[in-house]
CSV table of C-alpha atoms in Angstrom, one decimal:
chain,number,residue,atom,x,y,z
C,5,MET,CA,23.5,57.9,40.3
C,6,ARG,CA,22.6,57.8,36.6
C,7,TYR,CA,23.5,54.7,34.5
C,8,ALA,CA,23.5,54.8,30.7
C,9,GLN,CA,21.1,52.2,29.2
C,10,GLY,CA,20.9,49.9,32.2
C,11,GLY,CA,24.6,49.8,33.1
C,12,GLY,CA,25.3,49.2,36.8
C,13,LEU,CA,21.8,48.0,37.7
C,14,THR,CA,20.8,44.5,38.7
C,15,ASP,CA,18.2,42.6,36.8
C,16,ALA,CA,15.5,43.5,39.3
C,17,GLY,CA,16.6,47.2,39.1
C,18,ARG,CA,16.3,47.2,35.3
C,19,ALA,CA,12.9,45.6,35.5
C,20,ALA,CA,11.7,48.3,37.9
C,21,ARG,CA,12.9,51.0,35.7
C,22,GLU,CA,11.2,49.6,32.7
C,23,ARG,CA,7.9,49.6,34.6
C,24,ILE,CA,8.4,53.4,35.3
C,25,ARG,CA,9.1,54.0,31.7
C,26,LEU,CA,5.9,52.2,30.6
C,27,GLN,CA,3.9,54.2,33.2
C,28,ALA,CA,5.4,57.3,31.6
C,29,VAL,CA,4.2,56.2,28.2
C,30,GLU,CA,0.6,55.7,29.5
C,31,ARG,CA,0.7,59.3,30.9
C,32,PHE,CA,2.0,60.6,27.6
C,33,GLU,CA,-1.0,59.1,25.8
C,34,SER,CA,-3.4,60.7,28.4
C,35,GLY,CA,-1.9,64.1,27.7
C,36,GLU,CA,-0.2,64.8,31.1
C,37,LYS,CA,2.6,67.4,31.3
C,38,ASN,CA,6.2,66.6,31.9
C,39,ARG,CA,6.3,68.2,35.3
C,40,GLU,CA,3.3,66.3,36.5
C,41,ILE,CA,4.7,63.0,35.3
C,42,ALA,CA,8.1,63.6,36.8
C,43,THR,CA,6.5,64.5,40.2
C,44,ALA,CA,4.2,61.4,40.1
C,45,LEU,CA,7.0,58.9,39.1
C,46,ARG,CA,9.7,60.6,41.2
C,47,VAL,CA,12.1,61.0,38.3
C,48,SER,CA,13.8,64.1,36.9
C,49,GLU,CA,11.9,66.3,34.4
C,50,ARG,CA,14.8,66.1,32.0
C,51,SER,CA,14.4,62.3,31.9
C,52,VAL,CA,10.7,62.6,31.1
C,53,GLU,CA,11.5,65.1,28.3
C,54,ARG,CA,13.9,62.6,26.8
C,55,TRP,CA,11.4,59.7,27.0
C,56,ARG,CA,8.7,61.8,25.5
C,57,ARG,CA,11.0,62.8,22.6
C,58,ARG,CA,11.8,59.1,21.9
C,59,TRP,CA,8.1,58.1,22.3
C,60,ARG,CA,7.2,60.6,19.5
C,61,GLU,CA,9.9,59.3,17.2
C,62,ARG,CA,9.7,55.5,17.7
C,63,GLY,CA,6.7,54.9,20.0
C,64,GLU,CA,6.9,52.7,23.0
C,65,ALA,CA,9.9,50.7,21.7
C,66,GLY,CA,11.9,53.9,21.7
C,67,VAL,CA,11.4,54.5,25.4
C,68,LEU,CA,12.5,51.1,26.6
C,69,SER,CA,16.3,50.7,27.4
C,70,LYS,CA,18.5,48.5,25.3
C,71,GLY,CA,20.4,46.9,28.2
C,72,SER,CA,24.0,47.4,29.2
C,73,PRO,CA,26.4,47.8,26.3
C,74,GLY,CA,29.3,48.3,28.7
C,75,ARG,CA,29.5,44.7,30.1
C,76,PRO,CA,30.1,42.4,27.2
C,77,ARG,CA,30.4,38.7,27.9
C,78,LEU,CA,32.0,35.9,25.9
C,79,GLY,CA,30.2,32.6,25.5
C,80,GLU,CA,31.7,29.2,26.5
C,81,LYS,CA,32.7,28.5,22.9
C,82,GLN,CA,34.3,31.9,22.6
C,83,VAL,CA,36.2,31.4,25.8
C,84,ALA,CA,37.4,28.0,24.6
C,85,ARG,CA,38.6,29.6,21.4
C,86,LEU,CA,40.4,32.3,23.4
C,87,GLU,CA,42.2,29.8,25.5
C,88,ARG,CA,43.4,27.9,22.4
C,89,GLU,CA,44.8,31.2,21.0
C,90,LEU,CA,46.5,31.9,24.3
C,91,GLU,CA,48.1,28.5,24.4
C,92,ARG,CA,49.6,29.2,20.9
C,93,SER,CA,51.9,31.8,22.6
C,94,PRO,CA,52.2,35.5,21.8
C,95,LEU,CA,54.8,34.8,19.1
C,96,VAL,CA,52.0,33.5,16.8
C,97,HIS,CA,50.0,36.8,17.3
C,98,GLY,CA,53.0,39.1,16.5
C,99,TRP,CA,54.7,39.8,19.8
C,100,ALA,CA,58.4,39.4,20.0
C,101,ASP,CA,58.5,37.8,23.4
C,102,GLN,CA,56.3,35.2,25.1
C,103,ARG,CA,54.5,37.1,27.8
C,104,TRP,CA,50.7,37.2,28.0
C,105,THR,CA,49.9,40.5,29.7
C,106,LEU,CA,46.4,41.9,30.4
C,107,ALA,CA,46.9,44.5,27.7
C,108,ARG,CA,47.9,41.9,25.1
C,109,VAL,CA,45.0,39.6,26.0
C,110,LYS,CA,42.6,42.6,25.8
C,111,THR,CA,44.1,43.5,22.3
C,112,LEU,CA,43.6,39.8,21.2
C,113,ILE,CA,40.0,39.7,22.3
C,114,GLY,CA,39.0,42.7,20.1
C,115,PRO,CA,39.7,41.4,16.6
C,116,LEU,CA,38.8,37.8,17.5
C,117,PHE,CA,35.3,38.4,18.9
C,118,HIS,CA,34.6,42.2,18.0
C,119,VAL,CA,34.1,42.8,21.7
C,120,SER,CA,35.8,45.5,23.7
C,121,TYR,CA,37.1,44.6,27.2
C,122,THR,CA,38.8,46.8,29.8
C,123,VAL,CA,42.0,45.7,31.4
C,124,GLU,CA,40.1,45.0,34.7
C,125,GLY,CA,37.5,43.1,32.8
C,126,THR,CA,40.2,41.0,31.1
C,127,TRP,CA,41.7,40.3,34.5
C,128,ARG,CA,38.2,39.1,35.8
C,129,LEU,CA,37.6,37.0,32.7
C,130,LEU,CA,41.0,35.2,33.0
C,131,LYS,CA,40.7,34.7,36.8
C,132,ARG,CA,37.2,33.3,36.4
C,133,HIS,CA,38.3,30.7,33.9
C,134,GLY,CA,41.3,29.4,35.8
C,135,TRP,CA,44.2,31.6,34.7
C,136,SER,CA,46.8,33.2,37.0
C,137,TRP,CA,49.9,35.6,36.8
C,138,GLN,CA,52.8,33.2,37.2
C,139,GLN,CA,56.5,32.6,36.7
C,140,PRO,CA,57.0,30.3,33.7
C,141,SER,CA,59.7,27.6,33.2
C,142,HIS,CA,62.1,27.8,30.3
C,143,ARG,CA,62.5,24.9,28.0
C,144,THR,CA,65.4,25.0,25.6
C,145,ARG,CA,65.2,23.6,22.1
C,146,ARG,CA,68.7,22.1,22.4
C,147,ARG,CA,71.0,21.4,25.2
C,148,GLY,CA,73.5,24.2,25.8
C,149,ARG,CA,74.5,26.6,28.5
C,150,GLY,CA,70.9,27.6,29.1
C,151,ALA,CA,71.7,30.3,31.6
C,152,VAL,CA,71.3,34.0,31.5
C,153,GLU,CA,74.8,35.6,31.3
C,154,GLU,CA,74.7,38.9,33.0
C,155,GLY,CA,77.4,41.4,33.8
C,156,ARG,CA,78.8,41.6,37.3
C,157,LEU,CA,77.0,44.5,39.1
C,158,ALA,CA,78.6,45.2,42.4
C,159,ALA,CA,78.4,48.2,44.6
C,160,GLY,CA,78.7,48.9,48.3
C,161,LYS,CA,77.9,51.2,51.2
C,162,SER,CA,78.5,54.8,50.2
C,163,THR,CA,77.2,58.3,50.6
C,164,THR,CA,76.9,61.0,48.0
C,165,ALA,CA,79.2,63.9,48.5
C,166,ALA,CA,78.1,67.5,47.9
C,167,CYS,CA,79.9,69.0,44.9
C,168,ASN,CA,79.4,71.5,42.1
C,169,GLY,CA,79.5,68.9,39.4
C,170,TRP,CA,77.7,65.8,38.3
C,171,ILE,CA,77.6,62.6,40.4
C,172,VAL,CA,77.8,59.7,37.9
C,173,PHE,CA,77.2,56.0,38.7
C,174,GLU,CA,78.6,53.5,36.3
C,175,ASP,CA,78.1,49.8,35.8
C,176,GLU,CA,78.1,47.1,33.1
C,177,ALA,CA,75.9,44.2,32.3
C,178,GLY,CA,75.5,41.6,29.6
C,179,GLN,CA,72.9,39.5,27.9
C,180,SER,CA,73.3,36.2,26.0
C,181,MET,CA,70.8,34.6,23.6
C,182,THR,CA,68.9,32.9,26.5
C,183,PRO,CA,66.5,35.5,27.9
C,184,PRO,CA,65.7,36.1,31.6
C,185,ARG,CA,62.3,34.7,32.9
C,186,ALA,CA,59.4,37.1,33.1
C,187,ARG,CA,55.9,36.5,34.5
C,188,THR,CA,53.0,35.6,32.1
C,189,TRP,CA,49.4,34.5,32.4
C,190,GLY,CA,48.8,30.8,32.4
C,191,ARG,CA,46.4,28.1,33.7
C,192,ILE,CA,46.2,27.8,37.5
C,193,GLY,CA,48.0,24.6,38.6
C,194,GLN,CA,49.8,24.3,35.3
C,195,THR,CA,53.2,26.0,35.0
C,196,SER,CA,53.6,27.8,31.7
C,197,VAL,CA,56.4,26.6,29.5
C,198,VAL,CA,58.3,29.2,27.4
C,199,ARG,CA,60.4,27.8,24.6
C,200,VAL,CA,63.7,29.6,24.1
C,201,ARG,CA,66.9,29.1,22.3
C,202,GLY,CA,69.3,26.9,24.2
C,203,ARG,CA,72.3,27.6,22.1
C,204,GLY,CA,73.5,30.6,20.2
C,205,SER,CA,76.8,32.3,20.0
C,206,GLY,CA,77.1,35.9,21.0
C,207,ARG,CA,76.5,38.3,23.8
C,208,VAL,CA,75.4,42.0,24.1
C,209,SER,CA,77.3,44.0,26.6
C,210,MET,CA,75.9,47.2,28.0
C,211,ALA,CA,77.8,50.0,29.9
C,212,GLY,CA,75.7,52.8,31.4
C,213,MET,CA,76.1,55.9,33.4
C,214,THR,CA,73.3,57.5,35.4
C,215,CYS,CA,74.1,61.2,36.0
C,216,TYR,CA,72.7,63.4,38.7
C,217,ARG,CA,73.1,67.0,39.7
C,218,PRO,CA,70.8,69.1,42.0
C,219,GLY,CA,68.7,71.4,39.9
C,220,GLU,CA,69.4,69.6,36.6
C,221,ARG,CA,67.5,67.0,34.6
C,222,SER,CA,68.9,63.5,35.3
C,223,ARG,CA,70.7,61.9,32.4
C,224,LEU,CA,71.5,58.4,31.1
C,225,ILE,CA,74.6,57.8,29.0
C,226,TYR,CA,75.2,54.3,27.6
C,227,ALA,CA,77.2,52.2,25.1
C,228,VAL,CA,76.2,48.8,23.6
C,229,ARG,CA,78.6,46.3,22.0
C,230,GLU,CA,77.9,43.0,20.3
C,231,TYR,CA,80.2,39.9,20.6
C,232,ARG,CA,79.6,37.3,18.0
C,233,GLY,CA,82.5,35.0,18.7
C,234,ARG,CA,84.6,36.0,15.8
C,235,LYS,CA,88.4,35.7,15.9
C,236,ASP,CA,90.2,38.6,17.6
C,237,GLU,CA,86.9,40.2,18.5
C,238,PRO,CA,86.7,41.7,22.0
C,239,LYS,CA,84.2,39.9,24.3
C,240,GLY,CA,83.3,43.1,26.1
C,241,PHE,CA,84.4,46.6,26.9
C,242,GLY,CA,88.0,47.5,27.4
C,243,TRP,CA,89.7,50.3,29.3
C,244,ARG,CA,89.7,52.4,26.1
C,245,ASP,CA,85.9,52.1,25.9
C,246,PHE,CA,85.5,53.3,29.5
C,247,ARG,CA,87.8,56.2,28.7
C,248,ASP,CA,85.8,57.2,25.7
C,249,LEU,CA,82.6,56.9,27.6
C,250,LEU,CA,84.0,59.2,30.3
C,251,VAL,CA,85.1,61.8,27.7
C,252,ARG,CA,81.6,61.6,26.1
C,253,ALA,CA,80.0,62.2,29.5
C,254,ARG,CA,82.3,65.2,30.1
C,255,ILE,CA,81.3,66.8,26.7
C,256,HIS,CA,77.6,66.0,27.2
C,257,LEU,CA,77.3,67.2,30.8
C,258,GLY,CA,79.6,70.2,30.5
C,259,GLY,CA,80.8,70.1,34.1
C,260,PRO,CA,83.1,68.3,36.6
C,261,ILE,CA,82.3,64.6,37.2
C,262,VAL,CA,82.3,62.6,40.4
C,263,LEU,CA,82.4,59.0,39.2
C,264,VAL,CA,81.2,56.2,41.4
C,265,TRP,CA,81.8,52.6,40.3
C,266,ASP,CA,82.8,49.2,41.7
C,267,LYS,CA,86.2,47.6,42.1
C,268,VAL,CA,86.2,45.2,39.1
C,269,ARG,CA,89.7,44.5,37.7
C,270,LEU,CA,89.0,46.5,34.5
C,271,HIS,CA,88.3,49.6,36.5
C,272,LEU,CA,91.7,49.3,38.2
C,273,THR,CA,94.0,48.8,35.2
C,274,LYS,CA,97.0,51.0,35.0
C,275,PRO,CA,96.1,52.9,31.7
C,276,LEU,CA,92.7,53.8,33.2
C,277,ARG,CA,94.2,55.0,36.5
C,278,GLU,CA,96.7,57.1,34.5
C,279,PHE,CA,93.9,58.6,32.5
C,280,ILE,CA,92.0,59.5,35.8
C,281,ASP,CA,95.1,61.1,37.4
C,282,ALA,CA,95.8,63.1,34.3
C,283,ASN,CA,92.2,64.6,34.3
C,284,ALA,CA,91.9,65.2,38.0
C,285,THR,CA,90.8,68.7,37.3
C,286,TRP,CA,87.3,67.5,36.2
C,287,LEU,CA,87.3,63.9,37.2
C,288,THR,CA,87.1,62.4,40.7
C,289,VAL,CA,86.6,58.7,41.3
C,290,PHE,CA,85.1,56.9,44.3
C,291,GLN,CA,85.3,53.1,44.6
C,292,LEU,CA,82.3,51.3,46.1
C,293,PRO,CA,82.8,48.3,48.4
C,294,THR,CA,83.1,44.8,47.0
C,295,TYR,CA,79.4,43.9,46.7
C,296,ALA,CA,76.4,46.2,47.2
C,297,PRO,CA,74.3,46.3,44.0
C,298,ASP,CA,71.3,47.8,46.0
C,299,LEU,CA,73.3,51.1,46.2
C,300,ASN,CA,74.0,51.5,42.5
C,301,PRO,CA,71.2,53.2,40.4
C,302,GLN,CA,72.5,51.4,37.4
C,303,GLU,CA,71.0,48.2,38.8
C,304,GLY,CA,67.6,49.7,38.4
C,305,ILE,CA,68.3,50.7,34.8
C,306,ARG,CA,69.4,47.1,34.2
C,307,ALA,CA,66.2,45.8,35.7
C,308,LEU,CA,64.1,48.1,33.4
C,309,VAL,CA,66.0,46.6,30.3
C,310,LYS,CA,65.7,43.1,31.6
C,311,ARG,CA,61.9,43.5,31.9
C,312,ASP,CA,61.7,44.1,28.1
C,313,ILE,CA,63.7,41.1,27.1
C,314,GLY,CA,62.0,38.6,29.4
C,315,ASN,CA,60.9,35.5,27.6
C,316,LEU,CA,62.2,37.0,24.4
C,317,ALA,CA,62.5,34.3,21.7
C,318,ALA,CA,65.1,36.2,19.7
C,319,VAL,CA,66.0,35.0,16.2
C,320,ASP,CA,69.5,36.2,16.4
C,321,LEU,CA,71.8,38.4,18.5
C,322,GLY,CA,70.8,41.5,16.4
C,323,GLN,CA,67.2,41.3,17.7
C,324,ILE,CA,68.4,41.4,21.3
C,325,THR,CA,70.6,44.4,20.5
C,326,GLN,CA,67.8,46.2,18.9
C,327,VAL,CA,65.5,45.7,21.9
C,328,VAL,CA,68.2,46.8,24.4
C,329,LYS,CA,69.0,49.9,22.4
C,330,ARG,CA,65.4,50.8,22.0
C,331,ARG,CA,64.7,50.4,25.7
C,332,LEU,CA,67.8,52.4,26.7
C,333,LYS,CA,66.7,55.2,24.3
C,334,GLN,CA,63.3,55.3,25.9
C,335,ILE,CA,64.8,55.6,29.4
C,336,GLN,CA,66.9,58.5,28.2
C,337,TYR,CA,63.7,60.5,27.5
C,338,ARG,CA,62.3,59.6,30.9
C,339,PRO,CA,64.3,61.4,33.6
C,340,ASP,CA,61.7,60.4,36.1
C,341,LEU,CA,62.7,56.8,35.6
C,342,VAL,CA,66.4,57.6,36.1
C,343,ASP,CA,65.4,59.6,39.3
C,344,GLY,CA,63.4,56.6,40.5
C,345,CYS,CA,66.5,54.3,40.2
C,346,LEU,CA,68.4,56.7,42.5
C,347,ALA,CA,65.4,56.8,45.0
C,348,GLY,CA,65.5,53.0,45.0
C,349,THR,CA,69.0,53.0,46.4
C,350,GLY,CA,68.0,55.1,49.4
C,351,LEU,CA,70.8,57.6,48.6
C,352,ILE,CA,70.1,61.4,48.8
C,353,MET,CA,71.6,64.1,46.6
C,354,ASP,CA,73.0,66.9,48.6
C,355,GLY,CA,72.4,70.4,47.3
């Protein structure tokens, strides 16, 4: 195996190779040919040719290796500075949330010390100096509700029916100003503390539909609404919003829809039932049992969005809405993620 400039060799191995190169220099000076030198030193003739060329250009110093440039190391003072920067939180360094990931630490090391680390090398560096991947605790700036408000996601035991149209799973979720917890790197034996807003009016509501049809690309259709606590402002989605979302799905998918959702009270309102009955030619509805979120693919979509807002120290509700919309838009362009959410339920699409 060939290693560039000493990479992958122990100190003893590098010293032995230096002796071979110095012996090659002595044979160059005595006028031996490359093939004779390669045979005597048990190295490739191409290596001897490369050494001879460098010897002619820079003498003996040009033949000696420069060591391993692929294994940079930070000194103790540099590591201490890195730890101080990590303790200042990612917000100080331009990230919106307060999660230290390996990729972010790697990015931080570059401009600080002008040293390039791999993700694996960053992991080894942090582990070696007493850092671990852990669940932080949240500390609110002021007393308040302090709990993540999420929409009720309920589903139940069901099977997918074979049909000529689209099978659509629907669910809702919500997010307040207090973000969900997300893992971050911190010192071993010392729980990381993430400072978040303990108070703040408003809530972001999300309604989504994951759409599947054999032979077609999976789709995600969603709607997002803000509630800022103003007078006469709806707190979430109403039956008209679900009606409009279904009409949008019908236009976008261009085929009959088999809708699968839970039994929340809003889904059972009289106007919505009348709308479903009036459009029975293209809309069929199945109600899931009272509680089985593990059978609804929308639970997976919610988890993907939740991952992006973990430990997010949002300035206002608009920032949360922006992050949620951006993540949902990204998922729309990743049908493999939508398929993965269905696979996670264990349900199988019949052809």
